[in-house]
Amino acid sequence: MTRDLPATQEFYGSLFGWEFRPGPEQLGPYVRALLDGQEVAGIGRLPADRHLPIAWTTYLATDDADATAEAVRHCGGTVGVGPLDAGDAGRLAIASDPMGAVFGLWQAAAHLGTAVVGRPGTPTWNELLTLETSSVVKFYQNVFDCTVEAVVSADFDYVTLHVDGRPVAAVHGLGQALPRDRGPHWMTHFEVADVDEAVERVVELGGHVVKPAWEASYGRMATVADPEGAAFTLVRSRADA
């Protein structure tokens, strides 16, 4: 969600090679981002009366958006928008967990979601950055009936969420290292061919670096923000990760 849709399209089109076509406009003007004709993301203009962050929103799948929205409320979260129909594409809601991290619910109909993964310019991972994992992980387990796998480490608070035995997202407890100006939030990771070149391109296009490039066990990464401040992580995944 952004306030300047044309400028945001220009930024991501130049960075990732995306093209765009109109999508459902239930939350205002909206476009779908395409890579070689396949849908990889969506960008919408934030309505003036919606007090949502300028940010990438992680959508979590559900078979019943209304039932899941009710589960969010029952488990201590908040539903800020919806559930509502997005044309014939599906049904959605915007919610937040008990710590305040915003995420979307998506009940697919004609539109299943990202059509291609693993290539430069596609979302490759979603991670919740929060104070600590123990309390908030229970929320996602109860709402989405997922299982968890924790990293056994005295100084690394990290839990992976699994569906049908497959890792689908992670929760990372940062403690006092969590940015105070943002609070708990979901972070979208986009695959790129070269992290350092992509970081330079972000800056050239008017964005800025949030966290300089570093090496992780699963690849080289850097966290950046677009010109309106929406943060995201660039990653060049290791082939053996």
XYZ file of C-alpha atoms in Angstrom:
241
model
C 0.000 0.000 0.000
C 1.382 3.343 -1.098
C 0.274 6.964 -1.432
C 1.831 7.646 -4.851
C 0.923 4.710 -7.064
C 2.549 5.899 -10.339
C 5.871 6.722 -8.642
C 5.872 3.394 -6.806
C 5.229 1.520 -10.057
C 8.156 3.349 -11.644
C 10.455 2.436 -8.727
C 9.669 -1.288 -8.663
C 9.427 -1.544 -12.423
C 12.963 -0.177 -12.680
C 14.265 -2.303 -9.784
C 12.693 -5.680 -10.570
C 11.658 -5.374 -14.219
C 7.969 -5.559 -13.356
C 5.139 -4.548 -15.657
C 1.660 -3.737 -14.374
C -2.013 -4.229 -15.133
C -5.145 -3.096 -13.271
C -6.563 -5.302 -10.523
C -9.558 -5.178 -8.161
C -10.081 -1.740 -6.602
C -12.018 -2.569 -3.425
C -9.368 -0.750 -1.359
C -8.787 1.955 -3.963
C -6.724 2.068 -7.194
C -4.702 -1.156 -7.455
C -2.353 -2.823 -9.926
C -0.889 -6.284 -10.200
C 2.834 -6.586 -10.830
C 3.871 -8.979 -13.587
C 7.195 -10.615 -14.360
C 7.237 -12.048 -17.893
C 3.454 -11.928 -17.839
C 3.058 -13.788 -14.549
C 1.683 -12.174 -11.386
C 4.189 -11.744 -8.564
C 2.833 -8.927 -6.349
C 0.234 -6.190 -6.008
C 0.457 -2.467 -5.308
C -2.482 -0.381 -4.149
C -3.002 3.284 -3.372
C -3.829 3.812 0.276
C -7.252 5.464 0.704
C -7.088 8.725 2.611
C -9.333 7.367 5.384
C -7.284 4.192 5.943
C -4.652 4.493 8.631
C -2.403 1.699 7.415
C 1.381 1.802 7.120
C 3.144 2.447 3.832
C 4.468 -1.078 3.627
C 4.491 -4.420 1.916
C 1.740 -6.590 3.362
C 2.261 -10.320 3.853
C -0.932 -12.213 2.992
C -1.562 -15.545 4.703
C -3.849 -18.018 2.938
C -7.117 -19.263 4.388
C -9.997 -21.391 3.106
C -12.487 -19.123 4.918
C -11.547 -15.472 5.457
C -14.582 -14.809 7.672
C -13.871 -17.715 10.019
C -10.182 -16.832 10.204
C -10.983 -13.175 10.898
C -13.158 -14.313 13.790
C -10.293 -16.525 15.032
C -7.956 -13.506 14.871
C -10.295 -11.568 17.156
C -10.800 -14.534 19.489
C -7.022 -14.992 19.871
C -6.312 -11.359 20.737
C -5.671 -9.852 17.328
C -7.532 -7.082 15.493
C -9.288 -6.980 12.122
C -8.986 -3.516 10.615
C -10.436 -4.040 7.121
C -12.959 -6.576 5.858
C -13.468 -9.354 5.235
C -14.568 -8.157 1.804
C -14.668 -9.475 -1.752
C -11.943 -8.452 -4.214
C -14.050 -8.907 -7.329
C -13.849 -12.506 -8.521
C -10.211 -12.778 -7.382
C -10.974 -13.794 -3.801
C -11.899 -12.519 -0.366
C -9.567 -10.582 1.903
C -9.115 -8.949 5.279
C -6.377 -6.850 6.857
C -5.576 -7.788 10.444
C -2.912 -7.410 13.107
C -1.569 -9.827 15.690
C -1.626 -9.108 19.454
C 1.750 -7.311 19.183
C 0.472 -5.020 16.409
C 2.105 -6.564 13.316
C -0.163 -6.063 10.284
C -0.877 -8.910 7.850
C -3.497 -9.844 5.277
C -5.854 -12.803 4.989
C -6.502 -14.178 1.512
C -9.245 -16.619 0.545
C -8.419 -17.446 -3.051
C -10.949 -17.702 -5.857
C -9.768 -16.790 -9.378
C -6.465 -15.407 -8.028
C -4.320 -17.898 -6.116
C -1.387 -15.582 -5.400
C 2.189 -15.323 -6.636
C 2.444 -17.285 -9.881
C 6.228 -17.704 -10.001
C 8.844 -18.001 -7.267
C 12.595 -18.495 -6.997
C 13.522 -16.096 -9.794
C 14.969 -12.590 -9.470
C 12.125 -10.141 -8.978
C 9.858 -12.538 -7.082
C 8.936 -12.700 -3.381
C 10.788 -15.601 -1.826
C 10.147 -15.492 1.947
C 8.117 -13.735 4.640
C 9.346 -13.149 8.173
C 7.712 -11.579 11.205
C 10.085 -9.326 13.153
C 8.840 -8.959 16.729
C 10.065 -8.538 20.294
C 10.082 -12.227 21.210
C 8.587 -15.333 19.622
C 7.056 -17.313 22.487
C 3.747 -15.456 22.920
C 3.030 -14.372 19.353
C 3.837 -17.773 17.802
C 0.920 -19.247 19.766
C -1.374 -16.734 18.075
C -0.384 -17.871 14.572
C -0.527 -21.535 15.594
C -4.064 -21.154 16.913
C -5.367 -19.001 14.060
C -3.805 -20.940 11.166
C -3.302 -24.406 12.677
C 0.356 -24.442 11.647
C 3.235 -26.248 13.336
C 6.480 -24.656 14.485
C 10.152 -25.514 14.511
C 12.446 -23.452 16.721
C 16.162 -22.813 16.309
C 17.887 -24.167 19.394
C 20.160 -21.297 20.393
C 20.729 -19.287 23.545
C 21.027 -15.987 21.669
C 18.909 -16.495 18.517
C 15.122 -16.345 18.983
C 13.838 -17.770 15.692
C 10.882 -20.014 14.862
C 9.781 -21.373 11.476
C 6.086 -21.870 10.712
C 5.210 -25.048 8.801
C 2.127 -26.164 6.880
C 1.926 -29.821 5.855
C 5.572 -30.217 6.830
C 6.736 -27.360 4.586
C 8.274 -24.117 5.916
C 6.122 -21.174 4.857
C 7.269 -18.244 7.042
C 9.288 -17.410 10.135
C 9.063 -15.404 13.340
C 12.235 -13.655 14.530
C 12.413 -12.222 18.037
C 14.737 -9.209 18.019
C 14.286 -7.964 21.584
C 15.662 -4.456 22.034
C 17.085 -4.575 18.487
C 13.565 -4.245 17.067
C 13.312 -0.814 15.384
C 11.294 1.385 17.736
C 9.951 3.515 14.912
C 8.333 0.489 13.276
C 7.497 -1.937 16.054
C 6.604 -5.556 15.216
C 6.116 -6.042 11.469
C 6.166 -8.591 8.688
C 9.080 -8.357 6.250
C 8.867 -9.482 2.607
C 12.041 -10.856 0.972
C 12.582 -10.498 -2.783
C 15.041 -12.615 -4.745
C 17.664 -10.742 -6.804
C 20.573 -11.839 -8.984
C 23.083 -9.638 -7.131
C 22.307 -8.058 -3.758
C 24.998 -5.363 -3.900
C 23.997 -4.214 -7.377
C 20.336 -4.183 -6.342
C 21.143 -2.060 -3.275
C 22.942 0.468 -5.487
C 19.932 0.542 -7.790
C 17.560 1.160 -4.877
C 19.574 4.217 -3.858
C 19.767 5.484 -7.452
C 15.973 5.250 -7.669
C 15.431 7.308 -4.506
C 15.209 4.586 -1.870
C 17.614 4.055 1.008
C 19.486 1.324 2.872
C 17.986 0.158 6.175
C 20.544 -2.567 6.906
C 23.688 -2.994 4.750
C 24.328 -6.303 3.024
C 25.314 -9.261 5.179
C 25.930 -12.972 4.755
C 23.407 -15.408 6.259
C 23.315 -19.188 6.215
C 20.779 -19.103 3.370
C 22.310 -16.332 1.237
C 23.443 -12.730 0.973
C 20.873 -10.191 2.149
C 20.234 -6.466 2.603
C 17.242 -4.557 3.922
C 16.220 -1.446 2.012
C 13.242 0.896 1.689
C 11.514 2.455 -1.290
C 11.112 6.244 -1.619
C 7.950 6.229 0.533
C 9.642 4.212 3.267
C 8.237 0.722 2.658
C 10.962 -1.653 3.846
C 11.798 -4.973 2.199
C 14.727 -7.370 2.109
C 16.777 -8.280 -0.949
C 18.221 -11.789 -0.965
C 20.437 -13.855 -3.252
C 19.622 -17.345 -2.037
C 22.300 -19.980 -1.847
C 21.696 -22.904 -4.173
C 22.331 -25.349 -1.326
C 20.230 -23.497 1.302
